[in-house]
CSV table of C-alpha atoms in Angstrom, one decimal:
chain,number,residue,atom,x,y,z
A,1,MET,CA,-19.3,-12.2,-8.5
A,2,LYS,CA,-17.4,-13.1,-5.4
A,3,ILE,CA,-14.2,-11.2,-4.5
A,4,LEU,CA,-11.9,-12.1,-1.6
A,5,ILE,CA,-9.8,-9.2,-0.3
A,6,ILE,CA,-6.9,-10.4,1.8
A,7,GLY,CA,-5.4,-7.8,4.2
A,8,ASN,CA,-8.4,-5.5,4.0
A,9,MET,CA,-8.1,-3.9,7.4
A,10,GLY,CA,-5.1,-1.7,6.8
A,11,TYR,CA,-4.5,1.6,5.2
A,12,VAL,CA,-5.5,0.7,1.6
A,13,GLY,CA,-8.3,-1.7,2.4
A,14,PRO,CA,-11.1,0.7,3.4
A,15,GLY,CA,-10.9,2.5,0.0
A,16,VAL,CA,-10.8,-0.8,-1.9
A,17,VAL,CA,-13.9,-2.1,-0.1
A,18,ALA,CA,-15.8,1.1,-0.8
A,19,GLN,CA,-14.7,1.1,-4.4
A,20,LEU,CA,-15.6,-2.5,-5.1
A,21,ARG,CA,-19.0,-2.2,-3.3
A,22,SER,CA,-19.8,0.8,-5.5
A,23,THR,CA,-18.7,-0.9,-8.7
A,24,TYR,CA,-20.2,-4.3,-7.8
A,25,PRO,CA,-23.2,-3.5,-5.6
A,26,ASP,CA,-24.5,-7.1,-5.8
A,27,ALA,CA,-21.2,-8.9,-5.4
A,28,GLU,CA,-20.2,-11.1,-2.5
A,29,LEU,CA,-17.3,-9.2,-0.9
A,30,VAL,CA,-15.3,-11.2,1.7
A,31,GLY,CA,-12.5,-9.7,3.8
A,32,PHE,CA,-9.7,-11.7,5.4
A,33,ASP,CA,-7.3,-10.0,7.8
A,34,ILE,CA,-5.3,-10.7,10.9
A,35,GLY,CA,-6.7,-7.6,12.6
A,36,TYR,CA,-3.5,-5.8,13.8
A,37,PHE,CA,-4.9,-2.4,12.9
A,38,ALA,CA,-8.7,-3.2,13.1
A,39,ASN,CA,-9.4,-0.6,15.8
A,40,ARG,CA,-7.1,2.2,14.4
A,41,LEU,CA,-10.1,4.1,12.9
A,42,THR,CA,-10.0,7.7,11.9
A,43,GLY,CA,-12.6,10.0,10.4
A,44,THR,CA,-15.5,7.5,10.2
A,45,GLU,CA,-18.8,6.9,12.0
A,46,PHE,CA,-18.8,3.2,11.1
A,47,ILE,CA,-16.2,0.5,10.5
A,48,PRO,CA,-15.5,0.2,6.7
A,49,GLU,CA,-16.2,-3.6,6.9
A,50,VAL,CA,-19.9,-3.0,7.1
A,51,LYS,CA,-19.7,-2.8,3.3
A,52,LEU,CA,-18.5,-6.3,3.1
A,53,SER,CA,-20.7,-9.4,2.9
A,54,GLN,CA,-18.4,-11.1,5.4
A,55,GLN,CA,-15.3,-10.4,7.5
A,56,ILE,CA,-13.1,-13.3,8.4
A,57,PHE,CA,-10.1,-13.0,10.8
A,58,GLY,CA,-7.1,-15.1,10.2
A,59,ASP,CA,-3.4,-15.2,9.4
A,60,VAL,CA,-2.3,-15.6,5.8
A,61,ARG,CA,0.5,-17.9,7.0
A,62,HIS,CA,-2.2,-20.3,7.9
A,63,PHE,CA,-4.8,-19.6,5.2
A,64,PRO,CA,-7.7,-22.0,5.0
A,65,ALA,CA,-7.9,-22.9,1.3
A,66,GLU,CA,-11.6,-23.7,1.5
A,67,LEU,CA,-12.3,-19.9,1.6
A,68,LEU,CA,-11.4,-19.8,-2.1
A,69,ASP,CA,-14.4,-22.0,-3.1
A,70,GLY,CA,-16.6,-20.1,-5.5
A,71,VAL,CA,-14.3,-17.0,-5.5
A,72,ASP,CA,-13.9,-15.2,-8.9
A,73,ALA,CA,-11.1,-12.8,-7.9
A,74,VAL,CA,-8.5,-12.4,-5.1
A,75,VAL,CA,-7.0,-9.1,-4.1
A,76,TYR,CA,-3.8,-9.6,-2.0
A,77,LEU,CA,-3.1,-6.5,0.1
A,78,ALA,CA,-1.6,-8.4,3.1
A,79,ALA,CA,1.8,-7.1,3.9
A,80,ILE,CA,4.3,-6.0,6.6
A,81,SER,CA,4.1,-2.7,4.9
A,82,ASN,CA,7.1,-0.5,5.2
A,83,ASP,CA,10.9,-0.4,5.5
A,84,PRO,CA,11.1,0.0,9.3
A,85,MET,CA,8.8,-2.9,9.9
A,86,GLY,CA,10.6,-4.9,7.3
A,87,ALA,CA,13.9,-4.3,9.0
A,88,LYS,CA,12.6,-5.3,12.4
A,89,TYR,CA,10.6,-8.3,11.2
A,90,GLU,CA,12.4,-9.4,8.1
A,91,GLU,CA,11.5,-13.1,8.2
A,92,VAL,CA,7.8,-12.3,8.9
A,93,THR,CA,7.9,-9.8,6.0
A,94,LEU,CA,9.1,-12.5,3.7
A,95,ASP,CA,6.5,-15.0,5.0
A,96,VAL,CA,3.5,-12.6,4.7
A,97,ASN,CA,4.4,-10.5,1.6
A,98,TYR,CA,6.0,-13.3,-0.4
A,99,ARG,CA,5.7,-16.9,0.6
A,100,SER,CA,2.0,-16.8,1.7
A,101,CYS,CA,1.1,-14.7,-1.3
A,102,VAL,CA,2.5,-17.3,-3.7
A,103,ARG,CA,1.0,-20.2,-1.8
A,104,ILE,CA,-2.5,-18.6,-1.8
A,105,ALA,CA,-2.2,-17.7,-5.5
A,106,ARG,CA,-1.4,-21.4,-6.3
A,107,GLN,CA,-4.4,-22.5,-4.2
A,108,ALA,CA,-6.5,-19.9,-5.9
A,109,ARG,CA,-5.6,-21.2,-9.4
A,110,GLU,CA,-6.4,-24.8,-8.3
A,111,ALA,CA,-9.8,-23.6,-6.9
A,112,GLY,CA,-10.8,-22.0,-10.2
A,113,VAL,CA,-10.3,-18.4,-9.3
A,114,LYS,CA,-10.1,-16.3,-12.5
A,115,SER,CA,-8.2,-13.2,-11.4
A,116,PHE,CA,-5.4,-12.6,-8.8
A,117,VAL,CA,-4.4,-9.0,-8.0
A,118,PHE,CA,-1.1,-8.4,-6.1
A,119,ALA,CA,-0.4,-5.1,-4.5
A,120,SER,CA,3.3,-4.7,-5.4
A,121,SER,CA,5.5,-1.7,-5.1
A,122,CYS,CA,7.8,0.7,-7.1
A,123,SER,CA,10.2,0.5,-4.2
A,124,MET,CA,11.7,-2.6,-6.0
A,125,TYR,CA,13.6,-0.1,-8.3
A,126,GLY,CA,15.6,1.0,-5.3
A,127,SER,CA,18.4,3.4,-6.2
A,128,ALA,CA,17.7,4.4,-9.7
A,129,ASP,CA,19.6,7.3,-11.4
A,130,GLY,CA,18.8,8.7,-14.8
A,131,GLU,CA,15.6,8.1,-16.7
A,132,ALA,CA,12.3,7.2,-15.1
A,133,LYS,CA,12.1,3.4,-14.7
A,134,THR,CA,9.9,1.3,-16.9
A,135,GLU,CA,8.7,-2.2,-16.3
A,136,ASN,CA,11.6,-3.5,-18.4
A,137,ASP,CA,14.3,-1.9,-16.3
A,138,SER,CA,16.4,-3.9,-13.8
A,139,LEU,CA,15.3,-4.1,-10.2
A,140,ASN,CA,17.4,-3.0,-7.3
A,141,PRO,CA,15.5,-3.7,-4.1
A,142,LEU,CA,17.3,-2.2,-1.1
A,143,THR,CA,15.1,-3.3,1.8
A,144,ALA,CA,13.3,-6.5,3.0
A,145,TYR,CA,10.0,-5.0,2.0
A,146,ALA,CA,11.1,-4.3,-1.5
A,147,ARG,CA,12.8,-7.7,-1.8
A,148,SER,CA,9.6,-9.4,-0.7
A,149,LYS,CA,7.7,-7.8,-3.6
A,150,VAL,CA,10.4,-8.8,-6.1
A,151,PHE,CA,10.4,-12.4,-4.9
A,152,ALA,CA,6.6,-12.6,-5.0
A,153,GLU,CA,6.4,-11.3,-8.5
A,154,GLN,CA,9.0,-13.7,-9.7
A,155,GLU,CA,7.0,-16.7,-8.5
A,156,LEU,CA,3.6,-15.3,-9.4
A,157,GLU,CA,4.5,-15.0,-13.1
A,158,PRO,CA,4.7,-18.7,-13.9
A,159,LEU,CA,1.4,-19.4,-12.2
A,160,ALA,CA,-0.6,-17.4,-14.8
A,161,THR,CA,-2.5,-19.4,-17.3
A,162,ASP,CA,-5.3,-18.8,-19.9
A,163,GLY,CA,-7.8,-19.2,-17.1
A,164,PHE,CA,-5.9,-17.5,-14.3
A,165,THR,CA,-5.0,-13.8,-14.9
A,166,VAL,CA,-2.3,-12.4,-12.5
A,167,THR,CA,-1.9,-8.6,-12.2
A,168,SER,CA,1.0,-7.2,-10.2
A,169,LEU,CA,0.3,-3.5,-9.5
A,170,ARG,CA,3.6,-1.8,-8.8
A,171,PHE,CA,2.2,1.0,-6.8
A,172,ALA,CA,3.9,4.4,-6.2
A,173,THR,CA,4.2,5.5,-2.6
A,174,ALA,CA,0.8,5.7,-1.0
A,175,CYS,CA,-0.6,8.9,0.4
A,176,GLY,CA,-4.0,10.5,1.3
A,177,LYS,CA,-6.8,10.1,3.7
A,178,SER,CA,-8.1,6.8,4.9
A,179,ASN,CA,-10.5,5.5,7.5
A,180,ARG,CA,-7.3,3.8,8.9
A,181,LEU,CA,-4.9,6.6,8.5
A,182,ARG,CA,-1.1,6.1,8.6
A,183,LEU,CA,1.4,8.8,9.3
A,184,ASP,CA,4.5,6.7,8.5
A,185,LEU,CA,4.3,7.7,4.8
A,186,VAL,CA,6.3,10.6,3.5
A,187,LEU,CA,3.5,13.0,2.4
A,188,ASN,CA,1.2,12.1,5.4
A,189,ASP,CA,4.2,12.6,7.7
A,190,PHE,CA,4.9,16.0,6.3
A,191,VAL,CA,1.3,17.2,6.7
A,192,ALA,CA,1.2,15.9,10.3
A,193,GLY,CA,4.5,17.7,11.1
A,194,ALA,CA,3.1,20.9,9.6
A,195,VAL,CA,-0.1,20.6,11.7
A,196,VAL,CA,1.5,19.8,15.1
A,197,ALA,CA,4.7,21.8,14.9
A,198,LYS,CA,4.3,24.3,12.0
A,199,GLU,CA,7.5,22.9,10.7
A,200,ILE,CA,8.8,20.2,8.4
A,201,ASN,CA,12.3,19.0,9.0
A,202,ILE,CA,13.6,17.1,6.0
A,203,LEU,CA,16.3,14.7,7.3
A,204,SER,CA,17.8,14.2,3.9
A,205,ASP,CA,19.0,16.9,1.5
A,206,GLY,CA,15.6,16.8,-0.1
A,207,THR,CA,16.7,15.7,-3.5
A,208,PRO,CA,15.5,12.0,-3.6
A,209,TRP,CA,12.7,11.3,-6.0
A,210,ARG,CA,9.5,9.7,-4.9
A,211,PRO,CA,6.5,8.7,-7.1
A,212,LEU,CA,3.2,9.0,-5.2
A,213,ILE,CA,-0.4,7.8,-5.6
A,214,ASN,CA,-3.5,8.7,-3.6
A,215,VAL,CA,-4.8,5.6,-1.7
A,216,LEU,CA,-8.2,6.0,-3.4
A,217,ASP,CA,-6.6,5.9,-6.8
A,218,MET,CA,-5.0,2.7,-5.7
A,219,ALA,CA,-8.5,1.3,-5.1
A,220,ARG,CA,-9.5,2.3,-8.6
A,221,ALA,CA,-6.5,0.6,-10.1
A,222,ILE,CA,-7.4,-2.6,-8.2
A,223,GLU,CA,-10.9,-2.5,-9.6
A,224,TRP,CA,-9.4,-2.3,-13.1
A,225,ALA,CA,-7.1,-5.2,-12.4
A,226,ILE,CA,-9.9,-7.4,-11.2
A,227,GLY,CA,-11.7,-7.1,-14.5
A,228,ARG,CA,-8.6,-6.9,-16.8
A,229,ASP,CA,-8.9,-9.1,-19.9
A,230,GLN,CA,-5.8,-11.0,-21.0
A,231,THR,CA,-5.9,-9.3,-24.3
A,232,ASN,CA,-5.0,-6.2,-22.4
A,233,GLY,CA,-1.6,-7.0,-20.9
A,234,GLY,CA,-1.3,-10.7,-21.1
A,235,GLN,CA,-1.8,-13.6,-18.7
A,236,PHE,CA,0.7,-12.1,-16.2
A,237,LEU,CA,1.2,-8.3,-16.0
A,238,ALA,CA,3.5,-6.3,-13.8
A,239,VAL,CA,2.7,-2.6,-14.3
A,240,ASN,CA,3.9,0.6,-12.7
A,241,THR,CA,0.7,2.1,-11.2
A,242,GLY,CA,0.5,5.8,-10.7
A,243,SER,CA,1.0,8.9,-12.8
A,244,ASN,CA,3.9,10.6,-14.5
A,245,GLN,CA,2.7,13.9,-13.0
A,246,TRP,CA,3.3,12.4,-9.5
A,247,ASN,CA,7.1,12.1,-9.6
A,248,TYR,CA,8.3,14.6,-7.0
A,249,GLN,CA,11.5,15.3,-5.1
A,250,VAL,CA,11.1,15.1,-1.4
A,251,LYS,CA,11.7,18.8,-0.9
A,252,GLU,CA,9.0,19.6,-3.5
A,253,LEU,CA,6.5,17.6,-1.4
A,254,ALA,CA,7.5,19.5,1.7
A,255,GLU,CA,7.2,22.8,0.0
A,256,ALA,CA,3.8,21.9,-1.4
A,257,VAL,CA,2.6,21.1,2.2
A,258,GLY,CA,4.1,24.4,3.4
A,259,GLU,CA,2.0,26.3,0.9
A,260,ILE,CA,-1.3,24.8,2.2
A,261,VAL,CA,-0.8,24.5,6.0
A,262,PRO,CA,-0.7,28.1,7.4
A,263,GLY,CA,2.5,29.2,9.1
A,264,CYS,CA,4.6,26.1,8.2
A,265,LYS,CA,8.3,26.4,7.8
A,266,VAL,CA,10.4,23.9,5.8
A,267,THR,CA,14.0,23.1,6.6
A,268,VAL,CA,16.4,20.9,4.7
A,269,ASN,CA,19.5,19.1,6.0
A,270,GLN,CA,22.0,20.2,3.4
A,271,ASP,CA,24.7,18.1,5.1
A,272,ALA,CA,22.8,14.9,5.1
A,273,PRO,CA,24.4,11.9,3.2
A,274,PRO,CA,22.7,10.9,0.0
A,275,ASP,CA,19.5,8.9,0.4
A,276,LYS,CA,19.9,5.8,-1.9
A,277,ARG,CA,16.1,5.3,-2.0
A,278,SER,CA,15.6,7.6,-4.9
A,279,TYR,CA,13.8,6.7,-8.1
A,280,LYS,CA,11.6,8.2,-10.8
A,281,VAL,CA,9.1,5.9,-12.4
A,282,ASN,CA,7.5,5.8,-15.9
A,283,PHE,CA,3.7,5.1,-15.8
A,284,ASP,CA,3.1,5.2,-19.6
A,285,LEU,CA,2.1,1.5,-19.7
A,286,TYR,CA,-0.6,1.9,-17.1
A,287,GLU,CA,-1.9,4.9,-18.9
A,288,GLN,CA,-2.0,2.9,-22.1
A,289,LEU,CA,-3.7,-0.2,-20.6
A,290,ALA,CA,-6.1,1.5,-18.1
A,291,PRO,CA,-7.1,4.9,-19.7
A,292,ASP,CA,-10.4,4.9,-17.8
A,293,HIS,CA,-8.7,4.3,-14.4
A,294,GLN,CA,-6.0,7.0,-14.4
A,295,PRO,CA,-5.4,8.8,-11.1
A,296,ILE,CA,-7.9,11.6,-10.5
A,297,TYR,CA,-6.3,13.0,-7.3
A,298,ASP,CA,-3.5,15.5,-7.5
A,299,LEU,CA,-0.9,16.6,-4.9
A,300,LYS,CA,-2.8,19.7,-3.8
A,301,THR,CA,-6.1,17.9,-3.2
A,302,SER,CA,-4.4,15.0,-1.4
A,303,ILE,CA,-2.6,17.4,1.0
A,304,GLU,CA,-5.8,19.3,1.6
A,305,GLU,CA,-7.7,16.1,2.5
A,306,ILE,CA,-5.0,14.9,4.9
A,307,TYR,CA,-4.9,18.3,6.5
A,308,LYS,CA,-8.6,18.3,6.9
A,309,SER,CA,-8.6,14.8,8.3
A,310,LEU,CA,-5.9,15.6,10.9
A,311,SER,CA,-7.8,18.8,11.9
A,312,GLU,CA,-11.0,16.9,12.4
A,313,ILE,CA,-9.4,14.3,14.7
A,314,GLY,CA,-7.6,17.1,16.6
A,315,LEU,CA,-4.1,15.9,16.1
A,316,LYS,CA,-1.9,18.1,18.3
A,317,ASP,CA,0.7,15.7,19.8
A,318,PRO,CA,4.2,16.7,18.6
A,319,LYS,CA,5.2,13.1,19.4
A,320,PHE,CA,2.8,11.7,16.8
A,321,ARG,CA,5.6,9.5,15.5
A,322,GLU,CA,5.2,7.5,18.7
A,323,SER,CA,1.5,7.2,18.3
A,324,LYS,CA,-1.1,4.7,17.0
A,325,TYR,CA,-0.8,6.3,13.6
A,326,MET,CA,2.6,4.6,13.1
A,327,ARG,CA,2.3,1.0,12.2
A,328,LEU,CA,5.6,-0.1,13.7
A,329,LYS,CA,4.5,1.4,17.0
A,330,VAL,CA,1.2,-0.4,17.0
A,331,LEU,CA,2.9,-3.8,16.5
A,332,ALA,CA,5.5,-3.0,19.1
A,333,GLY,CA,2.8,-2.1,21.6
A,334,LEU,CA,0.9,-5.3,21.0
A,335,GLN,CA,4.1,-7.2,21.6
A,336,GLU,CA,5.0,-5.3,24.7
A,337,ASN,CA,1.5,-6.0,26.1
A,338,GLY,CA,1.8,-9.8,25.4
A,339,HIS,CA,-0.7,-9.9,22.6
A,340,LEU,CA,1.7,-10.9,19.8
A,341,ASP,CA,4.7,-13.2,19.9
A,342,ASP,CA,8.1,-12.7,18.2
A,343,ASN,CA,6.6,-14.0,14.9
A,344,LEU,CA,3.7,-11.5,15.1
A,345,SER,CA,1.2,-14.3,15.8
A,346,TRP,CA,-1.6,-13.7,18.3
A,347,THR,CA,-0.9,-15.3,21.7
A,348,TRP,CA,-4.4,-16.4,22.5
C-alpha cells in the first residue's frame, strides 16, 4: 500500500499521518507539502513527519506527476485554508484548493491510482436557514474558500470511474489539539481567549450555527475514505462529515468553554448585525456509510484538550491573534521578510 498525502504539514496533517501509520503500519506513506507551516510545532518532542516513509517539499501548482507512480491512494489536504486568507489571496486560493486539486486528480487517474480523497468543507452551504443541510441541498458559498471547494467538487465528480473512487469529505469546522496548532478556528480561538484574558468576546450576536469536528476524527474519516468500496457510496461520493450532536450555536460554544476554563467571562454583542455564515448540517449519510468511523470526540473533551495544550505551551500573550498560531499572520510575515512573493511562491 502506498499513500500520498498532499498538504500534510498543516493543522490536519499530523493527525492523518499518525492515523494512517497506525492503520497501515507497513504502508509506504509519502508527504508532499510546500512547507509554509513546517516549523509551527506545538506540544510534540518530534516532528510528525518521522512517521512518514518520505517527505517531499513542493508546490501543488507545479506538482511532478511522476510522484504518482505506484500510488494506491491520494489524500488532498492542500488548501489556503480559511476565509481571511481566501479574501486576501483569492486567486491563489482557487489555484491551490481547486485547479491544482482537479489537475492532480486527473493525473492520479491516469497513473492508476485507485482512491482519491478530497478534504472539502460544509462551509459551501453558506447562509442556510431552516433544516439541517443534507448533501442534496443547494450550495450557497459566501467566500473564496467555500467557492474553491464547490468548484473542485464539481470537476472531481466526472473524473470518477469504476477503477478510480473519489470521495469528497465535506468536513464540519475543525477544532481540537494538533502538533501544528491553529488558533484561527472558532472553538480554538475561544479557548485561547479564555486562557489569556479570562474572557470571550463574541463579536456576533452568538446565534449563528456551526457544525464542528475534532481534527483527529477528521483523520479517522480520511482513513475510511481511502478504503471505501464503490458499493458503499458510489464511484463519486460527496458526504457531510461530522456528527449531528456537534451542531452548535456560537454562544453555546463560548459558554461550554466558560464552564471549563476557570474564571472565564462570556460576553455577546447583542447589537451586532446578523452573521450570514450560519448553517446546521445533517450527517445522517456519513453515519449510515461509515458506522465504524463515527466521531469519538465530544465538545467537552475537545475543549479540555485544547486548554491542556495551551497551558503546556504557556500561552499568555493577549495578542495571540497576531502570533504564529494564526495562519494569515504566518504568511504575511513570510512575505514581509521576502521569503514569499505575491503569489505565495518561495523566492529562492
